[in-house]
mmCIF file of C-alpha atoms in Angstrom:
data_model
loop_
_atom_site.group_PDB
_atom_site.id
_atom_site.type_symbol
_atom_site.label_atom_id
_atom_site.label_comp_id
_atom_site.label_asym_id
_atom_site.label_seq_id
_atom_site.Cartn_x
_atom_site.Cartn_y
_atom_site.Cartn_z
ATOM 1 C CA ARG G 1155 -0.405 0.359 0.025
ATOM 2 C CA GLN G 1156 1.500 3.415 -1.320
ATOM 3 C CA THR G 1157 1.464 6.044 1.899
ATOM 4 C CA VAL G 1158 0.835 9.460 0.691
ATOM 5 C CA ALA G 1159 2.671 12.384 2.615
ATOM 6 C CA GLU G 1160 0.708 14.404 3.901
ATOM 7 C CA PRO G 1161 1.806 18.579 3.030
ATOM 8 C CA ALA G 1162 3.567 20.137 5.480
ATOM 9 C CA GLY G 1163 2.131 23.580 7.490
ATOM 10 C CA ASP G 1164 2.968 26.585 6.410
ATOM 11 C CA GLY G 1165 4.780 26.563 9.584
ATOM 12 C CA GLU G 1166 6.764 24.160 9.666
ATOM 13 C CA TYR G 1167 8.297 25.306 6.240
ATOM 14 C CA ARG G 1168 11.693 26.434 6.322
ATOM 15 C CA ALA G 1169 12.345 30.435 6.771
ATOM 16 C CA SER G 1170 14.314 32.399 3.997
ATOM 17 C CA ASP G 1171 17.097 35.784 5.110
ATOM 18 C CA ALA G 1172 13.644 37.452 3.405
ATOM 19 C CA ASP G 1173 11.411 36.047 5.563
ATOM 20 C CA ARG G 1174 13.815 36.830 8.659
ATOM 21 C CA ASP G 1175 15.075 40.523 7.154
ATOM 22 C CA ARG G 1176 10.751 40.958 7.242
ATOM 23 C CA VAL G 1177 10.146 40.480 10.790
ATOM 24 C CA ALA G 1178 13.242 42.078 11.929
ATOM 25 C CA ASP G 1179 11.724 45.259 10.208
ATOM 26 C CA ILE G 1180 8.706 44.859 12.356
ATOM 27 C CA LEU G 1181 10.832 45.035 15.000
ATOM 28 C CA ARG G 1182 12.393 47.953 14.286
ATOM 29 C CA GLU G 1183 9.006 49.709 13.519
ATOM 30 C CA ALA G 1184 8.341 48.257 16.909
ATOM 31 C CA LEU G 1185 11.530 50.434 18.500
ATOM 32 C CA ALA G 1186 10.814 53.260 16.771
ATOM 33 C CA GLU G 1187 7.401 53.901 17.950
ATOM 34 C CA GLY G 1188 8.414 52.661 21.917
ATOM 35 C CA ARG G 1189 6.313 49.287 21.541
ATOM 36 C CA LEU G 1190 9.363 47.604 22.164
ATOM 37 C CA THR G 1191 12.399 48.810 24.839
ATOM 38 C CA ALA G 1192 16.305 47.836 22.932
ATOM 39 C CA ASP G 1193 16.660 45.217 25.516
ATOM 40 C CA GLU G 1194 13.382 43.329 23.865
ATOM 41 C CA HIS G 1195 14.693 44.830 20.800
ATOM 42 C CA ALA G 1196 17.759 42.895 21.198
ATOM 43 C CA GLU G 1197 16.127 39.709 22.679
ATOM 44 C CA ARG G 1198 13.625 39.344 19.804
ATOM 45 C CA ILE G 1199 16.199 39.927 17.597
ATOM 46 C CA GLY G 1200 18.319 37.344 18.077
ATOM 47 C CA SER G 1201 15.529 34.794 18.376
ATOM 48 C CA VAL G 1202 14.924 35.902 14.470
ATOM 49 C CA TYR G 1203 18.715 35.145 13.153
ATOM 50 C CA GLY G 1204 18.135 31.916 14.711
ATOM 51 C CA ALA G 1205 14.875 30.892 13.710
ATOM 52 C CA ARG G 1206 15.037 27.909 10.885
ATOM 53 C CA THR G 1207 11.470 27.910 9.908
ATOM 54 C CA LEU G 1208 8.207 30.057 9.652
ATOM 55 C CA GLY G 1209 6.516 28.559 12.733
ATOM 56 C CA GLU G 1210 9.791 29.770 14.798
ATOM 57 C CA LEU G 1211 8.796 33.473 13.035
ATOM 58 C CA GLU G 1212 5.369 33.884 13.811
ATOM 59 C CA PRO G 1213 5.205 34.378 17.662
ATOM 60 C CA ILE G 1214 8.177 36.969 17.932
ATOM 61 C CA VAL G 1215 5.679 39.561 16.328
ATOM 62 C CA ARG G 1216 2.344 37.647 17.792
ATOM 63 C CA ASP G 1217 1.934 40.644 20.257
ATOM 64 C CA LEU G 1218 3.312 43.609 17.311
ATOM 65 C CA PRO G 1219 1.215 45.276 14.691
ATOM 66 C CA THR G 1220 2.398 44.414 11.366
ATOM 67 C CA ALA G 1221 1.479 46.629 8.122
ATOM 68 C CA ALA G 1222 -1.329 44.042 6.875
ATOM 69 C CA GLY G 1223 -3.212 44.397 10.617
ATOM 70 C CA ARG G 1224 -3.107 47.833 10.885
ATOM 71 C CA ARG G 1225 -6.233 49.441 11.215
ATOM 72 C CA ALA G 1226 -7.627 51.122 8.190
ATOM 73 C CA ASP G 1227 -8.105 54.390 10.228
ATOM 74 C CA ARG G 1228 -4.792 54.115 11.906
ATOM 75 C CA PRO G 1229 -2.229 56.853 10.354
ATOM 76 C CA GLU G 1230 0.540 54.963 8.599
ATOM 77 C CA PRO G 1231 4.087 56.259 10.364
ATOM 78 C CA ALA G 1232 6.155 58.373 8.770
ATOM 79 C CA ALA G 1233 8.747 57.144 6.716
ATOM 80 C CA SER G 1234 12.494 57.995 7.466
ATOM 81 C CA ALA G 1235 13.341 59.615 4.592
ATOM 82 C CA PRO G 1236 17.192 59.698 5.106
ATOM 83 C CA TYR G 1237 18.188 55.454 5.564
ATOM 84 C CA ASP G 1238 14.863 55.723 1.895
ATOM 85 C CA PRO G 1239 17.553 52.998 -0.397
ATOM 86 C CA PRO G 1240 17.914 54.175 -3.564
ATOM 87 C CA PRO G 1241 16.497 52.164 -6.361
ATOM 88 C CA HIS G 1242 19.641 50.147 -6.980
ATOM 89 C CA SER G 1243 19.956 48.717 -3.700
ATOM 90 C CA ARG G 1244 16.349 47.458 -2.974
ATOM 91 C CA THR G 1245 16.212 44.323 -4.434
ATOM 92 C CA ASN G 1246 20.089 43.314 -3.714
ATOM 93 C CA THR G 1247 19.678 41.046 -0.969
ATOM 94 C CA ALA G 1248 22.418 38.745 -1.671
ATOM 95 C CA ALA G 1249 25.110 38.330 1.032
ATOM 96 C CA GLU G 1250 28.160 39.044 1.334
ATOM 97 C CA ASN G 1251 30.958 36.719 2.417
ATOM 98 C CA LEU G 1252 34.662 37.339 4.668
ATOM 99 C CA ILE G 1253 36.142 34.235 4.556
ATOM 100 C CA ALA G 1254 39.601 33.400 6.052
ATOM 101 C CA VAL G 1255 40.923 29.595 6.299
ATOM 102 C CA PHE G 1256 44.626 29.651 7.633
ATOM 103 C CA GLY G 1257 44.691 33.192 6.575
ATOM 104 C CA GLY G 1258 42.913 37.006 6.541
ATOM 105 C CA ALA G 1259 39.898 38.809 4.930
ATOM 106 C CA THR G 1260 39.540 42.123 5.793
ATOM 107 C CA ARG G 1261 36.528 44.533 4.562
ATOM 108 C CA LYS G 1262 37.482 48.339 4.910
ATOM 109 C CA GLY G 1263 37.232 51.883 3.335
ATOM 110 C CA ARG G 1264 34.930 53.456 1.318
ATOM 111 C CA TRP G 1265 32.101 50.252 1.001
ATOM 112 C CA ARG G 1266 28.432 49.872 0.604
ATOM 113 C CA VAL G 1267 27.117 47.562 3.396
ATOM 114 C CA GLY G 1268 25.028 45.351 2.159
ATOM 115 C CA ARG G 1269 21.450 44.166 4.773
ATOM 116 C CA ARG G 1270 23.696 41.119 5.956
ATOM 117 C CA THR G 1271 27.933 39.781 5.848
ATOM 118 C CA ASN G 1272 28.639 36.729 6.827
ATOM 119 C CA ALA G 1273 32.169 36.635 8.579
ATOM 120 C CA PHE G 1274 33.643 32.773 8.546
ATOM 121 C CA ALA G 1275 36.672 32.588 10.534
ATOM 122 C CA VAL G 1276 38.883 29.062 10.643
ATOM 123 C CA PHE G 1277 42.354 28.827 12.082
ATOM 124 C CA GLY G 1278 42.078 32.766 10.091
ATOM 125 C CA GLY G 1279 41.241 36.135 11.367
ATOM 126 C CA VAL G 1280 38.565 38.609 9.790
ATOM 127 C CA GLU G 1281 38.464 42.556 10.150
ATOM 128 C CA ILE G 1282 35.410 44.575 9.218
ATOM 129 C CA ASP G 1283 35.753 48.074 9.514
ATOM 130 C CA LEU G 1284 32.147 50.203 9.371
ATOM 131 C CA THR G 1285 33.491 53.445 10.081
ATOM 132 C CA GLU G 1286 33.669 54.765 6.501
ATOM 133 C CA ALA G 1287 30.481 52.445 5.154
ATOM 134 C CA VAL G 1288 27.810 53.662 3.143
ATOM 135 C CA PHE G 1289 24.891 52.017 4.787
ATOM 136 C CA ASP G 1290 21.464 50.920 2.746
ATOM 137 C CA GLN G 1291 19.050 49.796 5.330
ATOM 138 C CA GLN G 1292 18.521 50.603 8.788
ATOM 139 C CA GLU G 1293 19.601 47.880 10.013
ATOM 140 C CA ILE G 1294 22.218 45.166 9.231
ATOM 141 C CA VAL G 1295 23.086 41.881 10.214
ATOM 142 C CA ILE G 1296 26.956 40.441 10.336
ATOM 143 C CA ASN G 1297 26.860 37.333 11.297
ATOM 144 C CA VAL G 1298 29.821 35.650 12.791
ATOM 145 C CA THR G 1299 31.397 32.580 12.639
ATOM 146 C CA ALA G 1300 34.794 32.441 14.291
ATOM 147 C CA ILE G 1301 36.057 28.725 14.995
ATOM 148 C CA PHE G 1302 39.792 28.620 16.659
ATOM 149 C CA GLY G 1303 40.164 32.000 15.175
ATOM 150 C CA GLY G 1304 39.012 35.371 15.132
ATOM 151 C CA VAL G 1305 36.516 38.257 13.819
ATOM 152 C CA GLU G 1306 36.877 41.914 14.998
ATOM 153 C CA ILE G 1307 33.849 44.746 14.036
ATOM 154 C CA LYS G 1308 34.698 48.831 14.008
ATOM 155 C CA VAL G 1309 31.497 50.773 14.495
ATOM 156 C CA PRO G 1310 31.730 54.221 14.306
ATOM 157 C CA GLU G 1311 30.018 56.252 17.763
ATOM 158 C CA ASN G 1312 26.989 57.465 15.763
ATOM 159 C CA ILE G 1313 25.388 53.728 15.031
ATOM 160 C CA SER G 1314 23.615 51.734 17.745
ATOM 161 C CA VAL G 1315 25.358 48.028 18.150
ATOM 162 C CA ARG G 1316 23.230 45.204 19.595
ATOM 163 C CA CYS G 1317 24.894 41.350 20.334
ATOM 164 C CA ALA G 1318 22.911 38.202 19.828
ATOM 165 C CA GLY G 1319 25.894 36.330 19.345
ATOM 166 C CA THR G 1320 26.849 33.098 21.811
ATOM 167 C CA GLY G 1321 30.285 32.195 22.592
ATOM 168 C CA ILE G 1322 31.719 28.324 23.477
ATOM 169 C CA PHE G 1323 35.135 28.189 24.713
ATOM 170 C CA GLY G 1324 35.437 31.530 23.336
ATOM 171 C CA GLY G 1325 34.525 35.065 23.863
ATOM 172 C CA PHE G 1326 31.616 37.334 22.262
ATOM 173 C CA ASP G 1327 32.644 40.271 23.382
ATOM 174 C CA VAL G 1328 30.865 43.062 21.998
ATOM 175 C CA VAL G 1329 30.368 46.850 23.357
ATOM 176 C CA SER G 1330 26.287 47.715 22.482
ATOM 177 C CA GLN G 1331 25.299 50.784 21.845
ATOM 178 C CA GLU G 1332 22.570 53.257 21.661
ATOM 179 C CA ALA G 1333 22.594 56.052 19.079
ATOM 180 C CA THR G 1334 20.791 59.229 20.334
ATOM 181 C CA ASP G 1335 19.397 59.332 17.311
ATOM 182 C CA PRO G 1336 16.659 56.709 16.939
ATOM 183 C CA ASP G 1337 16.799 56.836 13.217
ATOM 184 C CA ALA G 1338 20.206 56.143 12.967
ATOM 185 C CA PRO G 1339 21.655 52.621 11.727
ATOM 186 C CA VAL G 1340 21.532 49.234 13.858
ATOM 187 C CA VAL G 1341 24.263 46.824 13.108
ATOM 188 C CA VAL G 1342 22.893 43.439 14.659
ATOM 189 C CA ILE G 1343 25.585 40.717 15.136
ATOM 190 C CA THR G 1344 25.026 37.616 15.691
ATOM 191 C CA GLY G 1345 26.430 33.772 15.140
ATOM 192 C CA PHE G 1346 28.989 31.800 17.610
ATOM 193 C CA ALA G 1347 32.649 31.551 18.649
ATOM 194 C CA ILE G 1348 33.985 28.184 19.224
ATOM 195 C CA PHE G 1349 37.186 27.839 20.836
ATOM 196 C CA GLY G 1350 37.631 31.939 19.006
ATOM 197 C CA GLY G 1351 36.642 35.163 19.742
ATOM 198 C CA ALA G 1352 34.783 37.953 18.022
ATOM 199 C CA GLU G 1353 35.112 41.459 19.200
ATOM 200 C CA ALA G 1354 33.125 44.492 17.994
ATOM 201 C CA LYS G 1355 34.033 48.156 19.527
ATOM 202 C CA THR G 1356 33.447 51.566 18.791
ATOM 203 C CA LYS G 1357 36.198 53.989 16.955
ATOM 204 C CA ARG G 1358 36.652 57.110 19.075
ATOM 205 C CA GLY G 1359 36.156 60.009 16.664
ATOM 206 C CA LYS G 1360 35.021 58.249 13.933
ATOM 207 C CA ARG G 1361 31.151 59.319 12.915
ATOM 208 C CA LEU G 1362 29.445 58.697 10.046
ATOM 209 C CA LYS G 1363 29.020 61.950 7.998
ATOM 210 C CA ASN G 1364 26.652 60.800 5.411
ATOM 211 C CA LEU G 1365 24.718 57.694 5.055
ATOM 212 C CA ARG G 1366 24.494 57.106 1.008
ATOM 213 C CA LYS G 1367 26.974 58.659 -1.095
#
């Protein structure tokens, strides 16, 4: 007798990067509207980028209004004009990968930061310098994998930094900070370090001046 497999429910489907980014956008709006504290946002954003299925994403924003769930008579919040991404970047969701295996990889200078950057260091080191970078999105994610290696991240003074990473026989030394401007870029650093380390520190005297040029 042939058995027909039951179709998977919506919640069992694997979550894509776009699905996680969509939920992260909802959390960012909730933070800006005062629905979440900075600590609550940091905790939930860590769960977002650790989620594997759509079913794991849904509870994270269950108590928050979404674009589809807003009442028709409720005015939409004004968009943050400085962070409206230029047309060429709105469809660019590809992650940038920095890989150091028994060697090194560096990203610094004037470069355009994508929504997601993956840093992979195995018996090597990765350096990411955001002090002169151009941000197309308000919130970006740096996903760290450090195994007997290290990842160093330098950030300017006037952005927010949140940590959602874990050290396993290693260190995840990320100095969190909150920008005074609620519309400033947010860098979420997630991932793990096994017998290795991830470090993110503010570079004093460095501030973003122009976000899109």
